[in-house]
Structures are given as C-alpha cells and as structure tokens.
Amino acid sequence: MTEEQRRVMAAWERFVSGEDAVDGVRAGILLSWYRCRDVHQVDPLRAAVPAAEAGTEHSVAQDMLFTRLGGAAGASWSELHPALVSVTDGAGRILASWGPHHEQTVLDPGFSWSEACSGTNGMGTALERPGLASVQGAEHWCRDLHQWNCAAIAIRDPVSHAPVAALDVARRGDELPGCATEWLLRTAATFESELRDQAVRNGRRLADAFSEAESGVAGALLAVDVAGKLVAVNEAATTLFGVVCSNPAVDPNARVSPGIPHLAELVEKAVRRARKNSDWRGFANLYTPAGKEPFTVELRPVRISCDPVGVLVVATDSPAGEPLTRVESSRTRGYPPRIPAMRGTRIVLLAPHEIRYAEANSHAVWFVTDQGRLLAATRGIDNVERQLDSSTFLRVHRRYIVNVSRIKEVEPGFKGSLTLAMSCGEQEGIAVSRRYAARLKCVLGL
C-alpha cells in the first residue's frame, strides 16, 4: 500500500466514525462520502450490493440507447481486458457487464450501484455529477470495495441534463488499462452527440406541432420539451406568464425554463402517462409566477412514432382528458437541501437562504453568501442552475443566478434594462438581460 493509499484509508476510518475534518481526500470523493453518510445513510460495512427496485420505466428511445451502449461495451472488452466493463441505466441499475467469468458475478444485472444503494463507487458517483468519476481503493464508501479501482462516466440527456446511462471500467487490485479513460470519454461524447442531434429533431417536431395548433388556440399556448423547457410560445403566453422564447428554440441549448410553478412536475407526469397510453391527454391547474388564482391548462403530448417528445400546454376553459394533480418531482428528497461550496480545501454546505446570488467566471461559479464569496463545488453556471431550486432562484443573465427573496433594489435602465442589488446600499450592479427581464418583472409583481 502506498503512502497516499494509507492516507485515504486513515481518512475513511475517521470519516465513517463521525469526523468531518479529514485531510488527504479529493473534494469530489469527500462530497460523495458526505452524501453516503449524512443523506443516504449507507452502511460502510455493507457486504452485498442490493437489488434494484422493480418496475423501472424506460422509454423506447432509452432501450435503444442501452442496446447500442451494450454493443459498444462488448466490442471494446478485448481492448480493456482484463478489466470489467459495465453498462447501467440512469438509476445505477446494472444492465450488462463483460469481463473474466470469476469476476463478473460482482456486477450481475439487476443490482443497483447508485450512491444511495452502494455508496461511493465509479458508476454511482458518475451519475451524481458531470464528467469522469475515478474511485480508487479506499475512496469507495463500502469497505468490501476497497480492493477495486474504477472509472466511469454518465451519458446525459441534453434536454434535462439528467443521467440516462453510465459506463464503468473496474479492476480488482491492479491499475486500470491505460486506454480506459480515453475509451470512456470518447464513447460518452459519441453517444451524447447523437442524443443532441435527436433532441434537435424532437425540437423541430414540437415546433411543427405548435404551428399546427396555434391558429386554433385563442389563449396561451406553449410547446415544452420533456424537461418542461420552452420550445415555442405565443403572445398570449408571454402576456400571461411573462415568459419569452426565441421561437422556436429547436436547439436544446437555447431552451429556458419558463418559471411557471410546478409545470415541470406536471409535464414529467404527463410524459409518463403518454408512454403507457398512446391516446392520453390530460389537464391541470397552474398558477402564474405572481398569480394567486389558478387557471386550467390542457396537456397534449407530442410524439415521434410512439415516444412522447414534449407537450403542448394550452390554456382553456373546456379541457379534455384525465385530471392531473401536482406531484412531487422524482428528484425531491426528504432531507434539507444543502449546496456544496469550497473554502480552500474545506467543503462548506450552504443552506439555500444563505446564497444571495451566483456569478460565473468562465467555468468557475462563485456564490456570494452570508459567509462571504465561496467557490461552487459544481462547475458551470448551467449545472449550478439545475442544482438550485427554481422556486427560489432565478436566472437573470448568462452569468448570474439570483435568490429572488434576497433582491433589495431594482434599478430601471436604458430601453427596459434592469440592474439588481442584493443588499441595500451596496453597488453590486447585477445586470438583467432583456431575455430574462419580463419573467423577473412578473415574479416581482412589477
């Protein structure tokens, strides 16, 4: 065992016994340990990997992706031998694995390697954050995995940015093959590029459905993708919701969340129903961001073949279909949210109300907080935006996300521009771009 491995093992022993201030552990691994111990409460002495929950739902498109990922993994195994190569779905459920027969039973299909089930490990930790996840020896949360070295990467949906699959290369005792990292990065990039192309095609289908429906709709009409992001809106929707959209937002990178409370949750539920029933249509009550009285919208799924690619949201007094009630998002947890940030080598876990705003500087993101200016543990302003609760935080610029409850002053500027201050008397000067100004005014009741 090397000196570095001994340091990590000593840190693991102190951390599982309850200490927080441990040295010699990479920040990403330490964050994972916090999740395993304090959030998921995974037993570090657990010897068996638990079976995945039954009844996991996959779309037709996802099943096709898994099949092709399996083909790529199987074809590459001779290159990665003698390591184990595995494919999981977005929940960490093993779908298939390749490797020496005596090792392969460790990664039997149907078992769950999510962090919530199996602690820090290559596959589960890759599903928790963007980029390559490397977990070596005692960096694994469960002691029985300390003899393994793993590297993994998640394949992420370009619309929701949620993981839909993961690829993992693992080896017991020895270092991974030198080509493992390159293969993981290359394969993930190839499949994510194909998913982006498909997302553009789905966007075109939604835009076409919007155009076909627009002439027959007197009120608000929105076309949203499966993540609840805007593809197209009419003038009535802009007036009612305060939303703006560069019609049509065919490219998923051009789409924004409308800021309509609970819309994304209802769209998620509508898409699940539409996958089971090709004739499904529903309706629900929604509120405008600043409204007190609900209004009714009809939810009309839009499909390519049998697979729903989004929903038309139509304000109407005479809705048709199944009534939907608001549901908790599948990502809702039963624990108080904490946002990780860095102070030097220490991890600071922030309560959302402590954050005044987030500011991007290239790929780095800084939180301006009650504890001072802290570096976000997550890189990329878009990734940070997904991490923050959309009912509390609002994107107002390509560089800024603000805590709406902490806005103290709004200064009108040239041609309808706005500048925000998050503390009275401080000249912070947070610019609001015109793309987001209408929504912010609506949220603030201006």
XYZ file of C-alpha atoms in Angstrom:
446
model
C 0.000 0.000 0.000
C 1.401 3.387 -0.972
C 1.619 6.359 1.378
C -1.262 8.063 -0.465
C -3.433 4.955 -0.118
C -2.665 4.819 3.611
C -3.735 8.482 3.976
C -7.034 7.816 2.216
C -7.690 4.725 4.321
C -6.986 6.660 7.535
C -9.304 9.459 6.376
C -12.050 6.921 5.556
C -11.759 5.353 9.010
C -12.073 8.754 10.704
C -14.949 9.880 8.490
C -17.078 6.753 8.940
C -16.582 7.115 12.695
C -18.164 10.582 12.547
C -15.343 13.083 11.964
C -15.889 15.829 9.363
C -12.450 17.447 9.062
C -10.367 14.851 7.214
C -7.343 15.525 5.028
C -5.861 13.741 2.046
C -9.134 13.103 0.193
C -10.140 14.611 -3.127
C -13.017 17.107 -2.915
C -15.334 15.122 -5.198
C -14.811 11.952 -3.156
C -15.364 13.800 0.132
C -18.635 15.250 -1.179
C -19.713 11.740 -2.115
C -18.824 10.496 1.374
C -20.998 13.247 2.867
C -23.921 12.104 0.723
C -23.375 8.461 1.651
C -23.087 9.074 5.398
C -25.438 12.005 6.066
C -28.020 11.789 3.282
C -28.314 8.180 2.106
C -27.064 6.634 5.361
C -25.343 3.772 3.556
C -23.712 1.271 5.907
C -19.952 1.393 5.121
C -19.658 -2.231 6.265
C -22.365 -3.441 3.885
C -21.101 -6.569 2.144
C -23.777 -7.161 -0.508
C -24.921 -4.897 -3.318
C -28.731 -4.505 -3.075
C -31.084 -5.409 -5.874
C -32.533 -2.513 -7.838
C -36.152 -1.540 -7.316
C -38.596 -3.385 -9.528
C -40.700 -1.648 -12.138
C -38.102 0.749 -13.556
C -39.592 2.581 -16.536
C -37.531 3.116 -19.679
C -38.699 4.773 -22.861
C -38.351 3.109 -26.257
C -35.552 5.545 -27.093
C -33.744 4.673 -23.862
C -33.988 0.932 -24.537
C -32.474 1.510 -27.979
C -29.666 3.534 -26.390
C -28.950 0.774 -23.845
C -28.741 -1.811 -26.621
C -26.237 0.264 -28.564
C -24.199 1.046 -25.447
C -24.066 -2.666 -24.722
C -22.774 -3.297 -28.215
C -20.052 -0.661 -27.801
C -19.043 -2.019 -24.382
C -18.974 -5.630 -25.548
C -16.924 -4.772 -28.627
C -14.365 -2.887 -26.540
C -13.798 -5.521 -23.884
C -10.895 -7.179 -25.683
C -9.215 -3.746 -25.683
C -9.893 -3.241 -21.953
C -9.211 -6.814 -20.803
C -8.821 -7.938 -18.011
C -10.971 -5.164 -16.532
C -14.726 -5.455 -16.077
C -16.838 -3.255 -18.375
C -20.410 -2.443 -17.337
C -23.466 -0.506 -18.501
C -26.106 0.886 -16.127
C -29.289 2.841 -16.610
C -29.716 6.340 -15.180
C -30.642 4.962 -11.757
C -27.476 2.855 -11.439
C -29.143 -0.480 -12.258
C -26.705 -2.882 -13.947
C -27.942 -3.772 -17.430
C -24.972 -5.825 -18.664
C -21.296 -6.466 -17.920
C -18.317 -8.066 -19.608
C -15.172 -9.460 -18.028
C -13.497 -12.534 -16.580
C -16.158 -15.067 -15.602
C -14.972 -15.352 -11.974
C -15.276 -11.554 -11.535
C -18.451 -10.933 -13.490
C -20.808 -12.035 -10.709
C -19.795 -8.865 -8.811
C -21.724 -6.877 -11.422
C -24.742 -9.083 -12.042
C -27.595 -7.431 -13.968
C -30.468 -6.182 -11.862
C -28.399 -4.890 -8.939
C -28.122 -1.216 -8.043
C -24.841 0.682 -7.927
C -26.322 4.097 -7.257
C -24.674 6.043 -4.436
C -27.884 5.806 -2.432
C -27.643 1.997 -2.518
C -23.944 1.155 -2.751
C -22.111 4.279 -1.631
C -19.211 5.949 -3.417
C -18.302 3.900 -6.498
C -17.473 4.571 -10.133
C -20.934 4.181 -11.634
C -22.965 5.698 -8.810
C -20.677 8.695 -8.359
C -20.564 9.363 -12.128
C -24.368 9.569 -12.106
C -24.230 12.275 -9.419
C -22.117 14.830 -11.292
C -20.888 15.654 -14.816
C -17.550 14.389 -16.093
C -15.376 11.360 -15.452
C -15.544 9.773 -11.995
C -12.469 7.919 -10.766
C -12.779 5.983 -7.497
C -9.675 4.205 -6.294
C -9.317 1.719 -3.433
C -10.370 3.155 -0.071
C -12.132 6.051 -1.782
C -15.053 3.613 -2.121
C -17.554 4.115 0.689
C -18.147 0.432 1.394
C -15.167 -1.402 2.862
C -15.657 -4.530 0.753
C -14.949 -2.452 -2.380
C -11.605 -1.078 -1.168
C -9.688 -3.552 -3.319
C -11.249 -2.198 -6.525
C -10.187 0.612 -8.864
C -12.929 2.111 -11.040
C -13.525 4.808 -13.628
C -16.945 5.696 -15.012
C -18.854 8.349 -16.905
C -22.558 9.099 -17.274
C -24.368 9.623 -20.570
C -26.583 12.679 -20.002
C -29.784 13.778 -21.672
C -29.135 17.079 -23.495
C -32.615 18.352 -22.592
C -32.949 17.551 -18.886
C -29.204 17.015 -18.254
C -30.209 14.036 -16.129
C -28.154 10.847 -16.482
C -29.743 8.201 -18.686
C -26.929 5.634 -18.538
C -23.394 5.075 -17.273
C -20.312 3.221 -18.499
C -17.863 1.779 -15.995
C -14.436 0.121 -16.182
C -13.293 -1.649 -12.997
C -10.414 -3.869 -11.924
C -9.669 -5.635 -8.674
C -6.303 -4.900 -7.116
C -4.476 -3.503 -10.126
C -4.493 -0.261 -12.072
C -6.951 0.151 -14.913
C -5.775 -0.315 -18.508
C -4.162 2.867 -19.817
C -6.784 3.249 -22.547
C -9.780 3.039 -20.147
C -10.183 6.777 -19.544
C -9.829 7.629 -23.230
C -12.392 4.979 -24.170
C -14.915 6.218 -21.595
C -14.598 9.868 -22.667
C -14.709 9.049 -26.376
C -17.703 6.715 -26.124
C -19.702 9.083 -23.907
C -19.007 12.003 -26.270
C -20.169 9.967 -29.271
C -23.455 8.947 -27.699
C -24.172 12.378 -26.207
C -23.603 13.937 -29.640
C -26.192 11.558 -31.094
C -28.607 12.417 -28.298
C -28.155 16.144 -29.049
C -28.962 15.507 -32.709
C -32.092 13.618 -31.675
C -33.064 16.442 -29.295
C -32.887 18.898 -32.207
C -35.154 16.633 -34.274
C -37.554 16.429 -31.327
C -37.471 20.225 -31.077
C -38.448 20.540 -34.730
C -41.352 18.146 -34.165
C -42.537 20.246 -31.198
C -42.210 23.451 -33.227
C -44.268 21.923 -36.044
C -46.957 20.786 -33.583
C -47.023 24.285 -32.086
C -47.523 25.868 -35.535
C -50.302 23.423 -36.378
C -52.151 24.158 -33.127
C -51.577 27.932 -32.964
C -54.372 29.001 -35.317
C -56.956 27.045 -33.311
C -55.968 28.406 -29.886
C -57.360 31.709 -28.624
C -55.436 31.830 -25.338
C -51.972 30.977 -24.121
C -50.092 28.220 -25.915
C -46.675 26.806 -25.043
C -44.657 23.959 -26.519
C -42.369 22.453 -23.883
C -39.942 19.558 -24.047
C -39.928 16.578 -21.674
C -37.960 18.613 -19.089
C -40.562 21.400 -19.131
C -38.323 23.844 -21.052
C -39.705 26.219 -23.670
C -39.547 25.425 -27.369
C -42.195 27.912 -28.523
C -44.751 30.333 -27.008
C -47.445 32.602 -28.429
C -48.080 36.234 -27.467
C -50.874 35.316 -25.067
C -48.490 33.040 -23.131
C -45.889 35.812 -22.962
C -48.516 38.164 -21.506
C -49.946 35.621 -19.059
C -46.738 34.001 -17.802
C -44.137 36.673 -18.515
C -42.133 34.118 -20.493
C -40.027 34.849 -23.547
C -38.597 32.408 -26.035
C -36.586 32.734 -29.238
C -39.275 30.941 -31.265
C -38.680 28.186 -31.994
C -35.920 27.007 -29.631
C -35.119 23.878 -31.609
C -31.609 23.557 -30.175
C -31.834 22.258 -26.559
C -29.072 24.662 -25.527
C -31.326 27.593 -26.471
C -34.237 26.474 -24.295
C -35.031 28.032 -20.923
C -37.258 27.031 -18.037
C -40.441 29.134 -18.048
C -40.503 29.679 -14.289
C -44.119 28.529 -14.045
C -44.581 26.865 -10.636
C -44.854 23.053 -10.827
C -45.103 22.924 -14.634
C -42.047 20.669 -14.973
C -43.512 18.208 -12.465
C -46.807 18.032 -14.347
C -45.017 17.584 -17.679
C -42.976 14.738 -16.178
C -46.161 13.016 -15.045
C -47.906 13.655 -18.380
C -44.996 12.125 -20.318
C -45.068 9.002 -18.138
C -48.808 8.603 -18.777
C -48.375 9.207 -22.502
C -45.747 6.462 -22.755
C -48.275 3.954 -21.427
C -51.263 5.194 -23.414
C -50.882 6.474 -26.989
C -54.233 8.325 -26.798
C -53.574 10.015 -23.451
C -54.436 13.679 -22.879
C -54.821 15.468 -19.569
C -55.442 18.777 -17.828
C -54.380 20.507 -14.625
C -54.467 23.787 -12.736
C -51.463 26.111 -12.846
C -50.543 29.463 -11.340
C -48.675 32.290 -12.978
C -45.414 33.143 -11.160
C -47.104 36.111 -9.439
C -50.695 34.882 -9.555
C -52.974 33.807 -6.711
C -55.860 32.300 -8.676
C -55.351 29.080 -10.644
C -56.243 28.636 -14.280
C -56.727 25.465 -16.311
C -54.401 24.125 -18.986
C -54.764 21.122 -21.229
C -51.669 18.940 -21.696
C -51.384 17.462 -25.194
C -48.431 15.094 -25.714
C -46.448 15.409 -28.940
C -44.859 12.228 -30.287
C -42.336 10.894 -32.741
C -43.588 7.398 -33.546
C -44.858 6.176 -30.151
C -42.440 8.120 -27.970
C -43.559 11.466 -26.436
C -41.000 14.231 -27.087
C -42.823 17.047 -25.314
C -46.184 18.582 -24.508
C -48.381 21.381 -25.831
C -49.722 23.389 -22.868
C -52.994 25.086 -23.812
C -54.901 27.465 -21.537
C -58.591 26.612 -21.874
C -61.935 26.776 -20.070
C -63.041 23.455 -21.590
C -60.231 20.951 -21.060
C -60.364 17.341 -22.198
C -58.703 14.261 -20.785
C -57.601 12.992 -17.383
C -57.298 15.451 -14.487
C -53.764 15.610 -13.106
C -52.811 16.781 -9.670
C -49.410 18.202 -8.886
C -46.896 15.543 -7.945
C -43.575 15.671 -6.180
C -40.695 15.595 -8.626
C -38.807 12.294 -8.823
C -35.744 14.209 -7.671
C -37.398 15.530 -4.487
C -35.665 14.318 -1.322
C -36.823 14.130 2.247
C -33.836 15.970 3.687
C -32.984 19.682 3.967
C -31.178 20.845 0.819
C -27.514 21.830 1.056
C -25.412 23.375 -1.680
C -21.692 22.441 -1.584
C -19.076 25.180 -1.960
C -15.325 25.346 -1.371
C -13.314 27.446 1.062
C -9.762 26.454 0.227
C -9.699 22.684 0.652
C -12.717 22.692 3.015
C -16.228 21.913 1.825
C -18.902 24.329 3.058
C -22.505 23.087 2.938
C -24.724 26.123 2.365
C -28.403 26.429 3.126
C -30.127 27.983 0.074
C -31.224 31.092 2.006
C -27.560 31.913 2.697
C -26.849 32.378 -1.020
C -27.548 35.875 -2.365
C -26.510 35.169 -5.925
C -24.228 33.055 -8.096
C -21.796 34.568 -10.604
C -19.996 32.702 -13.396
C -16.388 33.385 -14.328
C -15.711 31.102 -17.287
C -16.435 27.551 -15.995
C -15.959 28.538 -12.341
C -19.025 29.733 -10.399
C -18.838 31.872 -7.272
C -21.540 32.079 -4.602
C -21.911 35.443 -2.871
C -23.193 34.377 0.544
C -23.663 35.439 4.129
C -20.346 33.667 4.768
C -18.521 35.593 2.049
C -17.579 34.731 -1.516
C -17.232 30.946 -1.976
C -16.356 28.815 -4.993
C -19.173 26.473 -6.012
C -18.158 22.821 -5.891
C -20.048 22.344 -9.170
C -18.505 23.818 -12.317
C -20.584 25.551 -14.983
C -23.401 28.044 -14.438
C -25.922 25.754 -16.173
C -25.044 22.889 -13.807
C -25.377 25.208 -10.793
C -28.753 26.422 -12.073
C -30.018 22.828 -12.133
C -28.748 22.368 -8.574
C -30.685 25.354 -7.203
C -34.428 25.322 -6.530
C -36.201 27.112 -9.375
C -38.928 28.301 -6.987
C -36.295 30.318 -5.080
C -33.537 31.089 -7.582
C -33.913 32.760 -10.970
C -31.510 33.045 -13.888
C -31.319 36.725 -14.882
C -28.249 36.743 -17.129
C -25.898 34.282 -18.770
C -23.523 34.994 -15.840
C -25.939 35.460 -12.913
C -28.480 33.475 -10.884
C -30.144 35.374 -8.049
C -32.034 34.395 -4.920
C -35.319 36.226 -5.571
C -36.080 36.568 -1.863
C -32.771 38.451 -1.372
C -33.366 41.128 -4.039
C -33.393 44.538 -2.308
C -33.264 47.092 -5.121
C -34.225 47.150 -8.800
C -32.913 49.998 -10.938
C -34.516 50.585 -14.384
C -32.082 51.365 -17.175
C -31.853 52.094 -20.880
C -34.521 50.526 -23.142
C -36.115 48.475 -20.375
C -32.908 47.026 -18.943
C -32.694 46.329 -15.221
C -29.928 46.261 -12.612
C -30.280 44.484 -9.261
C -28.765 44.991 -5.836
C -28.987 42.150 -3.323
C -28.163 44.344 -0.307
C -29.463 47.841 0.366
C -26.855 50.495 -0.290
C -24.339 48.124 -1.911
C -23.395 48.821 -5.513
C -23.419 45.216 -6.717
C -24.888 46.045 -10.114
C -26.213 42.656 -11.244
C -27.327 43.089 -14.840
C -30.615 41.539 -16.005
C -30.555 40.701 -19.701
C -33.613 41.502 -21.795
C -34.160 37.774 -22.333
C -34.986 37.385 -18.615
C -36.368 40.840 -17.722
C -40.041 40.097 -18.449
C -40.020 36.981 -16.293
C -38.287 38.772 -13.418
C -40.824 41.613 -13.511
C -43.637 39.084 -13.411
C -42.094 37.240 -10.454
C -41.580 40.506 -8.536
C -45.024 41.825 -9.442
C -43.615 44.889 -11.241
